PDB file of N, CA, C and O in Angstrom:
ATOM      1  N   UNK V 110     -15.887  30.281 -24.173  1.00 88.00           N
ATOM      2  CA  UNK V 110     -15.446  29.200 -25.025  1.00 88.00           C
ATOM      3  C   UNK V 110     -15.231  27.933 -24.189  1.00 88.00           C
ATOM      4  O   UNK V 110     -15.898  27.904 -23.155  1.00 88.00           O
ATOM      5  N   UNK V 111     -14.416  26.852 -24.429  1.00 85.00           N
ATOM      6  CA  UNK V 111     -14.786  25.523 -24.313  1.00 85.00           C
ATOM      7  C   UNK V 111     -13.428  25.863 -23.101  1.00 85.00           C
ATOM      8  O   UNK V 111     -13.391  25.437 -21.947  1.00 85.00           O
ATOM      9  N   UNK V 112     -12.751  26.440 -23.549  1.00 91.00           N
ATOM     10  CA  UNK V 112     -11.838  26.140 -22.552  1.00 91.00           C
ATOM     11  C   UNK V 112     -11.608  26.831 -20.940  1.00 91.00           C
ATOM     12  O   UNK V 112     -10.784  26.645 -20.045  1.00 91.00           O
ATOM     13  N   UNK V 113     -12.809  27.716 -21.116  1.00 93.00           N
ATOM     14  CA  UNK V 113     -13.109  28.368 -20.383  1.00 93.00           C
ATOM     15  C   UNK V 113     -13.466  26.740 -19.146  1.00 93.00           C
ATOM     16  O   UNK V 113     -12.984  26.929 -18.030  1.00 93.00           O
ATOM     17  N   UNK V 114     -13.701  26.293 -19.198  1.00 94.00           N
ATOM     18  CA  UNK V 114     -13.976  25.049 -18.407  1.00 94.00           C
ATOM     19  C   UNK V 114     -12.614  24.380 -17.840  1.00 94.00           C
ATOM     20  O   UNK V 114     -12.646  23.884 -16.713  1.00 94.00           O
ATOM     21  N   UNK V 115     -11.768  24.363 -18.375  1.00 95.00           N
ATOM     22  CA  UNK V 115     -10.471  24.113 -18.155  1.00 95.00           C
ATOM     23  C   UNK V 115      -9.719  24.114 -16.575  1.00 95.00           C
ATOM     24  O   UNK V 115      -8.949  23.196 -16.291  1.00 95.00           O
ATOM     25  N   UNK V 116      -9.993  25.150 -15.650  1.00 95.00           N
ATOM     26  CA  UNK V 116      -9.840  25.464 -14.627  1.00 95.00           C
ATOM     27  C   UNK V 116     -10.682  24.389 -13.693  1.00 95.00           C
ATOM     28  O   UNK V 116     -10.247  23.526 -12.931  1.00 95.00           O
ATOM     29  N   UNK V 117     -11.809  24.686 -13.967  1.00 95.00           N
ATOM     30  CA  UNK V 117     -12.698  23.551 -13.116  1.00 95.00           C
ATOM     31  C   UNK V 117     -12.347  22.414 -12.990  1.00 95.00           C
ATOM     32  O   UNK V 117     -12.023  21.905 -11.917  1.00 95.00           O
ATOM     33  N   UNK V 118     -12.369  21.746 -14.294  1.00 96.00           N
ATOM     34  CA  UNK V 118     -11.759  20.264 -14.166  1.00 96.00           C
ATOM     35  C   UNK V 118     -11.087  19.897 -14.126  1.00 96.00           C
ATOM     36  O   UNK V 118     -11.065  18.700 -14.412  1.00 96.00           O
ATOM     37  N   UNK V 119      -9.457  20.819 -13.590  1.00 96.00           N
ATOM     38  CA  UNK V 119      -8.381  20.750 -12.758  1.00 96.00           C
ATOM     39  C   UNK V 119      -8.520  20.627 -11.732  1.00 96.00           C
ATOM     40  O   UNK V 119      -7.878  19.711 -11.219  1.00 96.00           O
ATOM     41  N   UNK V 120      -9.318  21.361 -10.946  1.00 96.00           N
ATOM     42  CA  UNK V 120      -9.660  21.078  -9.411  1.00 96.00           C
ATOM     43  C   UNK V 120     -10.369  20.263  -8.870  1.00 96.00           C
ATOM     44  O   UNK V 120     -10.266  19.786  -7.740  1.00 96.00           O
ATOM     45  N   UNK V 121     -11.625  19.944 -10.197  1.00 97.00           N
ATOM     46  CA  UNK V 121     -12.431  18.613  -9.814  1.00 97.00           C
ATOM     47  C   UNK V 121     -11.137  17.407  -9.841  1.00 97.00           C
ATOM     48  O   UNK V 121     -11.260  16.411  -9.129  1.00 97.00           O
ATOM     49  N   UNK V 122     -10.177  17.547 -10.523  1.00 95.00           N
ATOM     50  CA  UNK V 122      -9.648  16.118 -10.685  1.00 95.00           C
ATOM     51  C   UNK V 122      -8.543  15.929  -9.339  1.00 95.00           C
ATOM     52  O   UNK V 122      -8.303  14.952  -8.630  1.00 95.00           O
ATOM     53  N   UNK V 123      -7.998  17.343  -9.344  1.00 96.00           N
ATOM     54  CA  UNK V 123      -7.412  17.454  -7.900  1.00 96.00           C
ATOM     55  C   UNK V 123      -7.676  16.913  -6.568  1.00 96.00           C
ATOM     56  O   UNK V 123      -6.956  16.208  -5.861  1.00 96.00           O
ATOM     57  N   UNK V 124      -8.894  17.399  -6.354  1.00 96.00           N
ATOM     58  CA  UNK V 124     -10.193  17.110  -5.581  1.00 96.00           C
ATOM     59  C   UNK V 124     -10.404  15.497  -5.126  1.00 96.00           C
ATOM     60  O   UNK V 124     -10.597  15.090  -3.980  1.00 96.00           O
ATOM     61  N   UNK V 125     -10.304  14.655  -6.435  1.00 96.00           N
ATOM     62  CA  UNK V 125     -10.705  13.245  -6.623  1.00 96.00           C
ATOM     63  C   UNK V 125      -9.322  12.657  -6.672  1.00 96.00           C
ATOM     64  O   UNK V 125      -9.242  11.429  -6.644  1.00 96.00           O
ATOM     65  N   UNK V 126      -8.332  13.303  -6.733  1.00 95.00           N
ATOM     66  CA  UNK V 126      -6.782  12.468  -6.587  1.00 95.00           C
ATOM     67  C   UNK V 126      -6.106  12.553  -5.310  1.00 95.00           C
ATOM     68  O   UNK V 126      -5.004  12.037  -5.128  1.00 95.00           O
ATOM     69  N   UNK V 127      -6.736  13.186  -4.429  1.00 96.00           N
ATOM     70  CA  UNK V 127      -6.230  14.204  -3.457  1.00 96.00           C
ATOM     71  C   UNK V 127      -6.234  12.755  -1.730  1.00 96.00           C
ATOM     72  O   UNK V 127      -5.323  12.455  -0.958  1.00 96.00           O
ATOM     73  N   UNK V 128      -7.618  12.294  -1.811  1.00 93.00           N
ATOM     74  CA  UNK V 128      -8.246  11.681  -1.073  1.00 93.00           C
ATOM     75  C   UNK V 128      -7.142  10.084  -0.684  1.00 93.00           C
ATOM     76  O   UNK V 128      -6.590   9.599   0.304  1.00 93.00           O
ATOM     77  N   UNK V 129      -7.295   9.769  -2.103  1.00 90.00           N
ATOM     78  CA  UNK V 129      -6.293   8.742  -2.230  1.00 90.00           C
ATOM     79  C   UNK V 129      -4.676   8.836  -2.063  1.00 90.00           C
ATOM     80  O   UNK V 129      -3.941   8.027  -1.497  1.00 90.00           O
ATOM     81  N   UNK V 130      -4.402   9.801  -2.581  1.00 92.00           N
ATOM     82  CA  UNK V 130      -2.931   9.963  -2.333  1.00 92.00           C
ATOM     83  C   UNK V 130      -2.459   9.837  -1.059  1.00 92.00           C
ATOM     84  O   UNK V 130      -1.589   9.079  -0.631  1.00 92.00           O
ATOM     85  N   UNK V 131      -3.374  10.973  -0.275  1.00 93.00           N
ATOM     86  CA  UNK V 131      -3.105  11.273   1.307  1.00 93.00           C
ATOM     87  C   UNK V 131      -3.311   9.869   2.331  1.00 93.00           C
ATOM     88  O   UNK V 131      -2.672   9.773   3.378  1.00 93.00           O
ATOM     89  N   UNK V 132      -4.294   8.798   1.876  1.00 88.00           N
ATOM     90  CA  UNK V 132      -4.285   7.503   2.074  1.00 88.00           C
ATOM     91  C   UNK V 132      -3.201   6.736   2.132  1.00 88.00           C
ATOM     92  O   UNK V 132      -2.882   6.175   3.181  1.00 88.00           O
ATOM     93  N   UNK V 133      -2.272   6.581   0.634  1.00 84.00           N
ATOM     94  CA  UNK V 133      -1.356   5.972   0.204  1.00 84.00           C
ATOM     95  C   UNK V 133       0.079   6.621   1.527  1.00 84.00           C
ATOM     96  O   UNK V 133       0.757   5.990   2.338  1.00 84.00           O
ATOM     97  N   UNK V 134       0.037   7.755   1.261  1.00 88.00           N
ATOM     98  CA  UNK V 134       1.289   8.380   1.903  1.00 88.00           C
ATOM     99  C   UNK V 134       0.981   8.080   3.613  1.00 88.00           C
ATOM    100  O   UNK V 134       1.971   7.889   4.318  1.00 88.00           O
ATOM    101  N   UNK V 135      -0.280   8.046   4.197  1.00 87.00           N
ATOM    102  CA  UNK V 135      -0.481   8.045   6.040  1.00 87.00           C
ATOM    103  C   UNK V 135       0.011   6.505   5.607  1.00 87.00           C
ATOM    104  O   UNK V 135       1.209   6.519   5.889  1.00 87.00           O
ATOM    105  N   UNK V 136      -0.249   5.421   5.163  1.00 82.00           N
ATOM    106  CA  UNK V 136       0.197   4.146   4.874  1.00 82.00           C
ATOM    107  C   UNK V 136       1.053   3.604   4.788  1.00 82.00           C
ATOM    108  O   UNK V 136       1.158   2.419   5.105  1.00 82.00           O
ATOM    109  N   UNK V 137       2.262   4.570   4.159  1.00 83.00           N
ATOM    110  CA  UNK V 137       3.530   4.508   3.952  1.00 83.00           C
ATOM    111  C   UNK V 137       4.529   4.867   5.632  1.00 83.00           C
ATOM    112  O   UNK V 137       5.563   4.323   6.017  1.00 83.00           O
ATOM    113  N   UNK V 138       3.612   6.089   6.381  1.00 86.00           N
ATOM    114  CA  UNK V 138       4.279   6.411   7.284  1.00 86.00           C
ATOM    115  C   UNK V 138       4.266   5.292   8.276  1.00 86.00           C
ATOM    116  O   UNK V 138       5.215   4.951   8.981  1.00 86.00           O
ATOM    117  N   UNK V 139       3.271   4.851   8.247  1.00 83.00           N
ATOM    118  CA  UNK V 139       2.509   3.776   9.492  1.00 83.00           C
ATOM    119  C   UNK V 139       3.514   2.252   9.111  1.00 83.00           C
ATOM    120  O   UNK V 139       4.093   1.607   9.985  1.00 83.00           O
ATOM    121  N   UNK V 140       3.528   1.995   7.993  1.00 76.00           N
ATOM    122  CA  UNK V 140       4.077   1.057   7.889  1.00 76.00           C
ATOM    123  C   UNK V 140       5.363   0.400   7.171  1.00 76.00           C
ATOM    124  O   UNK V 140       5.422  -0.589   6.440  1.00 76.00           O
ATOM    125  N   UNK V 141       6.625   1.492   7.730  1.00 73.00           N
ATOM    126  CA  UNK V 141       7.505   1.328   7.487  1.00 73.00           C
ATOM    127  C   UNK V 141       8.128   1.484   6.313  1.00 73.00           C
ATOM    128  O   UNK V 141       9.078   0.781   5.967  1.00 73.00           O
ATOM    129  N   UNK V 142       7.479   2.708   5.405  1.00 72.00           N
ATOM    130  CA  UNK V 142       7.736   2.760   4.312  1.00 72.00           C
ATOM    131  C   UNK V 142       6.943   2.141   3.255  1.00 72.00           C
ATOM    132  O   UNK V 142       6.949   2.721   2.169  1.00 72.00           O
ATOM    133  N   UNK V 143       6.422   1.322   3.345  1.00 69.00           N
ATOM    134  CA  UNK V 143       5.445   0.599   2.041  1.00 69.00           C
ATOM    135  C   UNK V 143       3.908   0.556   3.109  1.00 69.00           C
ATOM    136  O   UNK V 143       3.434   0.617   4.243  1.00 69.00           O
ATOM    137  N   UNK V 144       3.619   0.361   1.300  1.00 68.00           N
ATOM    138  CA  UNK V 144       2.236   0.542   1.170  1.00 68.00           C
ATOM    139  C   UNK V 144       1.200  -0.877   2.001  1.00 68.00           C
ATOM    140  O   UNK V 144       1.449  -2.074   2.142  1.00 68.00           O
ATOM    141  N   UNK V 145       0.013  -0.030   2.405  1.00 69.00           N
ATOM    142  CA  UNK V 145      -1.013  -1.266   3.097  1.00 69.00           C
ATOM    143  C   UNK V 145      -0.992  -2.557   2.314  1.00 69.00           C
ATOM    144  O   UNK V 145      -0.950  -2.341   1.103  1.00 69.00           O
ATOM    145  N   UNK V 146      -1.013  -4.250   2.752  1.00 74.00           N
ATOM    146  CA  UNK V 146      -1.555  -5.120   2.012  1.00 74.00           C
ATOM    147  C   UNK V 146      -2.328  -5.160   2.353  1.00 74.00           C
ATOM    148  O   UNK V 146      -2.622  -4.964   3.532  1.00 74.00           O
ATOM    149  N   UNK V 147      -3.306  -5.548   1.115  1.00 77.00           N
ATOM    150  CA  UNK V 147      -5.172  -6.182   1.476  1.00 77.00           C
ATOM    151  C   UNK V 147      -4.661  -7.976   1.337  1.00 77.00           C
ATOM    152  O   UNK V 147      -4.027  -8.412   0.376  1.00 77.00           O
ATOM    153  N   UNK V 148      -4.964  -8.532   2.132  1.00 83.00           N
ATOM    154  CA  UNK V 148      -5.319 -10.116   1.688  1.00 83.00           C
ATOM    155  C   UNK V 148      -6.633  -9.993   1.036  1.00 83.00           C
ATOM    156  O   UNK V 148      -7.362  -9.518   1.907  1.00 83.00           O
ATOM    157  N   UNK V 149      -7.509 -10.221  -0.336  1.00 86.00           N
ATOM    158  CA  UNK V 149      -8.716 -10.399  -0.783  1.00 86.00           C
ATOM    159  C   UNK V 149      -9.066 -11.975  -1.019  1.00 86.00           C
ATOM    160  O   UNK V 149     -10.199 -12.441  -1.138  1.00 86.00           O
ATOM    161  N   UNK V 150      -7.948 -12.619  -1.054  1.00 90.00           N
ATOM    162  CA  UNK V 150      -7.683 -14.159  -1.575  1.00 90.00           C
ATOM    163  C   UNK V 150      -7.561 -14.834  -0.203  1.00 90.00           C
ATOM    164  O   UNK V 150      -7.375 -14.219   0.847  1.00 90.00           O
ATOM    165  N   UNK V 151      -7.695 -16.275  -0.332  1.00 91.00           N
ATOM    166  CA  UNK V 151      -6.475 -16.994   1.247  1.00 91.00           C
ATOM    167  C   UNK V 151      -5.336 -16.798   0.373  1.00 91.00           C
ATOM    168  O   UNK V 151      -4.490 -15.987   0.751  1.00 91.00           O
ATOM    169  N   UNK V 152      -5.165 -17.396  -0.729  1.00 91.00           N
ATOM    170  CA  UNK V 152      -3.304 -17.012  -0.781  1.00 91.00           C
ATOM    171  C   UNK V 152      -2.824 -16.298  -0.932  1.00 91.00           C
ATOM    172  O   UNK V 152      -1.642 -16.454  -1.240  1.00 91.00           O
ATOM    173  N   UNK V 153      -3.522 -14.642  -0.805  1.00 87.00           N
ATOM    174  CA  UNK V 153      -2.830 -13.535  -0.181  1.00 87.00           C
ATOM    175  C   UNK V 153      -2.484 -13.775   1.277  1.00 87.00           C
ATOM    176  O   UNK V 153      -1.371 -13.989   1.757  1.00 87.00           O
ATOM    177  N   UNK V 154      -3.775 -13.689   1.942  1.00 87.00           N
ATOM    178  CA  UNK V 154      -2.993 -14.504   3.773  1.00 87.00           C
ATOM    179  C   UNK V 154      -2.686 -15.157   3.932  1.00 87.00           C
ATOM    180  O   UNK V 154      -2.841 -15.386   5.132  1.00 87.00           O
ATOM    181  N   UNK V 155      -1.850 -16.398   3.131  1.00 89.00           N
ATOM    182  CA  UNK V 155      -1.251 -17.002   3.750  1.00 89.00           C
ATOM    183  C   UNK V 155       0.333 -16.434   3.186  1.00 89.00           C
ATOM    184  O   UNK V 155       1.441 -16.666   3.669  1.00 89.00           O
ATOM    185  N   UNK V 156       0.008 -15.729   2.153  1.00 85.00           N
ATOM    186  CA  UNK V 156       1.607 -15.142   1.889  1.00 85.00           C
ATOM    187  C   UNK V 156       1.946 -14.045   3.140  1.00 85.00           C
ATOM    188  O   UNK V 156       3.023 -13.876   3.711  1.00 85.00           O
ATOM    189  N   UNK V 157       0.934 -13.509   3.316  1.00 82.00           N
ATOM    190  CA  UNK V 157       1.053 -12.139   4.513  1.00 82.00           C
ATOM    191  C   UNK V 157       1.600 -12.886   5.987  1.00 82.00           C
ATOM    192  O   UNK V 157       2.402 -12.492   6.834  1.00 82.00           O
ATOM    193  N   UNK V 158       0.751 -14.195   5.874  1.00 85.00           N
ATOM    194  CA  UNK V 158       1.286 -14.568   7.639  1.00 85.00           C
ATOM    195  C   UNK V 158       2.663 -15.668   7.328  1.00 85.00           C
ATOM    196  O   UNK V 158       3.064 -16.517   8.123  1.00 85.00           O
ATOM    197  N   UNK V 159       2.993 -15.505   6.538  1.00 84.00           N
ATOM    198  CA  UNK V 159       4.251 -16.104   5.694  1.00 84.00           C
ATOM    199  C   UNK V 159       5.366 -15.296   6.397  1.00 84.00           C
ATOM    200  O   UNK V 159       6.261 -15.681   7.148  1.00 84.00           O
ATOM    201  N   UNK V 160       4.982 -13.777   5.828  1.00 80.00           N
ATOM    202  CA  UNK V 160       6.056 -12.676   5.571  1.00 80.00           C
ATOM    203  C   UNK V 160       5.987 -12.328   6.624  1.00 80.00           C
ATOM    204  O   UNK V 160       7.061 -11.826   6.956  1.00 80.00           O
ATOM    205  N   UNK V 161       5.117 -12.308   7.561  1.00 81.00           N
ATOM    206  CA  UNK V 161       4.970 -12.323   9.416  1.00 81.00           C
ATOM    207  C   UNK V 161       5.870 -12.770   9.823  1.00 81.00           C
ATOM    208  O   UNK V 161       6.588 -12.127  10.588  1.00 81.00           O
ATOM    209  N   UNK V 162       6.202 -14.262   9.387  1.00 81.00           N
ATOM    210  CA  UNK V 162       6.405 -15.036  10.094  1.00 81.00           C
ATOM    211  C   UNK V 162       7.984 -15.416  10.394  1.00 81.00           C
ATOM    212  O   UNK V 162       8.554 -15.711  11.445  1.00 81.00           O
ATOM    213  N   UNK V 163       8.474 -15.281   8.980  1.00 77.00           N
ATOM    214  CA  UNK V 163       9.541 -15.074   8.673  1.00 77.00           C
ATOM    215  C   UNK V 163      10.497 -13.697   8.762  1.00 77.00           C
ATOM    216  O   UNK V 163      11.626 -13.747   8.274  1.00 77.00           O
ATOM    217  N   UNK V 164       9.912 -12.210   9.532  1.00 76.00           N
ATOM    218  CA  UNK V 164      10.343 -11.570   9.552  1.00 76.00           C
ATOM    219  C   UNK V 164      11.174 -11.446  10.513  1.00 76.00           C
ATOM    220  O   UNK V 164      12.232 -10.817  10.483  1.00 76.00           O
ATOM    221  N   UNK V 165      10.617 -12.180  11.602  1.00 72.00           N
ATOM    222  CA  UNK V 165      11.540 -12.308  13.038  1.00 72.00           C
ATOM    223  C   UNK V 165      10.858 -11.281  14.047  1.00 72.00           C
ATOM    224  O   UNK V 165      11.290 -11.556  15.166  1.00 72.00           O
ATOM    225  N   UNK V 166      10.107 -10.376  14.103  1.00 76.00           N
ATOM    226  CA  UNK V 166       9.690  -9.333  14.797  1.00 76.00           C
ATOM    227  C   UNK V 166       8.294  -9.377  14.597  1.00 76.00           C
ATOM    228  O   UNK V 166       7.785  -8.366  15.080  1.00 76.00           O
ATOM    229  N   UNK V 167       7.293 -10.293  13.974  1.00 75.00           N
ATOM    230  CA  UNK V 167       5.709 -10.731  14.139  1.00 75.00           C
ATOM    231  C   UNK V 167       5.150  -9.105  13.533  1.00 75.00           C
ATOM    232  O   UNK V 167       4.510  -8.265  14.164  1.00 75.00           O
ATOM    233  N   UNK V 168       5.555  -9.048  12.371  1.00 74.00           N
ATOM    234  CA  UNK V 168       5.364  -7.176  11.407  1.00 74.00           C
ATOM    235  C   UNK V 168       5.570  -7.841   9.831  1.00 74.00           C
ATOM    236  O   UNK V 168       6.653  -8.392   9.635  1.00 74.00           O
ATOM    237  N   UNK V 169       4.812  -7.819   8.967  1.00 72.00           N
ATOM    238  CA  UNK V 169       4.740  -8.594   7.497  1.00 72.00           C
ATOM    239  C   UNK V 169       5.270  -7.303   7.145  1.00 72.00           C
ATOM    240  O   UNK V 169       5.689  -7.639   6.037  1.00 72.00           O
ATOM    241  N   UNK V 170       5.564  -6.133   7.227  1.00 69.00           N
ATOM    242  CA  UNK V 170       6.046  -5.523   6.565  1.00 69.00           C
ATOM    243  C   UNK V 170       7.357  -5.098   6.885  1.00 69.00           C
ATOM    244  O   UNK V 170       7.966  -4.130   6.431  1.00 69.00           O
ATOM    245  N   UNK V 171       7.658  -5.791   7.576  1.00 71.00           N
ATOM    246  CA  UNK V 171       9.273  -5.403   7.943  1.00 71.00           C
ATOM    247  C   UNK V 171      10.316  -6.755   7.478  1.00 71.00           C
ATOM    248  O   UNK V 171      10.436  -7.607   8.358  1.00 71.00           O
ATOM    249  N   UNK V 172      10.906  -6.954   6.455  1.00 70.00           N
ATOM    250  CA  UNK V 172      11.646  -8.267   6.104  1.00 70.00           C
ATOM    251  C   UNK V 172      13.034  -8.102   6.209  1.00 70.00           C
ATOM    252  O   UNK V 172      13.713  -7.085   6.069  1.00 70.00           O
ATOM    253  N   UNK V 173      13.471  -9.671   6.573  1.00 68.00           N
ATOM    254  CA  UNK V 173      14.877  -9.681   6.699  1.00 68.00           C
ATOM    255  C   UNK V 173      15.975  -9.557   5.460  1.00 68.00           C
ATOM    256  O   UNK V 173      17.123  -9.112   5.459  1.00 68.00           O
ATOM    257  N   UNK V 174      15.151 -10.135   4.399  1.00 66.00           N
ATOM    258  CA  UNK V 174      15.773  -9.971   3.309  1.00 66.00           C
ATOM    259  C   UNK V 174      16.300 -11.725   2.751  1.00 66.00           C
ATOM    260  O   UNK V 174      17.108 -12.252   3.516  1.00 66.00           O
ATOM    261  N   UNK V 175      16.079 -12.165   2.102  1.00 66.00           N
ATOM    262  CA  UNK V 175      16.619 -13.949   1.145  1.00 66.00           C
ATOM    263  C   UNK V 175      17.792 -14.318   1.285  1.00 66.00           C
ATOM    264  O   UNK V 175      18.188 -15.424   0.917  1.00 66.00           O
ATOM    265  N   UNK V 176      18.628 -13.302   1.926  1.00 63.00           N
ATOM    266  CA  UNK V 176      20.218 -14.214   2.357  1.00 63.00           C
ATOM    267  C   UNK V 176      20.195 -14.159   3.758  1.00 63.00           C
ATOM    268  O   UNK V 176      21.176 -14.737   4.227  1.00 63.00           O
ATOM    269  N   UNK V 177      18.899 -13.335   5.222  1.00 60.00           N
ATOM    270  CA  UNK V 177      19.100 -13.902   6.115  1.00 60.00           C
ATOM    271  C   UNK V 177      18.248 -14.892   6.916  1.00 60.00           C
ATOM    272  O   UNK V 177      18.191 -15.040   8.137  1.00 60.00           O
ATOM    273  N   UNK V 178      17.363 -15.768   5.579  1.00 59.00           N
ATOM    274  CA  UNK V 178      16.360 -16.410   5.999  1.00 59.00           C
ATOM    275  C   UNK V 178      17.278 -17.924   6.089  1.00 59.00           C
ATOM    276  O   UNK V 178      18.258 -18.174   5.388  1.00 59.00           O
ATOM    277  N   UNK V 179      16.775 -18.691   6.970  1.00 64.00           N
ATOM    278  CA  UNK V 179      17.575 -19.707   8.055  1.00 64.00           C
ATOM    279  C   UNK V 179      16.179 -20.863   7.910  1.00 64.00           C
ATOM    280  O   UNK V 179      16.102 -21.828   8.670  1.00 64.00           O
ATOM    281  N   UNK V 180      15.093 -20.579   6.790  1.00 54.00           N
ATOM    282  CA  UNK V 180      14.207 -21.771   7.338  1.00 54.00           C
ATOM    283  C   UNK V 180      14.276 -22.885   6.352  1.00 54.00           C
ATOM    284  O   UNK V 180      13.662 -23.932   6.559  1.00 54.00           O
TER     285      UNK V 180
END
């Protein structure tokens, strides 16, 4: 019957969710807890070398936080 298929396309979808996840999570470890930015735009990079810049430690993903910014 139809559902006899059921099994398969649990694992196919497993399979195809699996790749990405494990991406997302090595991403998270590497960078301090959050996820990779892509700049695809300039005013993505210039927000990224913004958040560089202003972090105090030259790392866009590490921030000081809006009450200890001094600029």
């Amino acid at each position: 019957m139809w559902y006899e298929v059921l099994p398969s396309v649990a694992l196919l979808g497993t399979f195809l969710a699996l790749p990405g996840m494990i991406v997302t999570t090595v991403h998270k470890i590497n960078n301090g807890g959050k996820e990779k930015r892509v700049a695809l735009h300039p005013y993505q990079w210039y927000l990224m070398e913004r958040d560089r810049r202003l972090s105090g430690v030259n790392k866009y993903f590490e921030s000081k936080g809006l009450e200890n910014i001094d600029d």
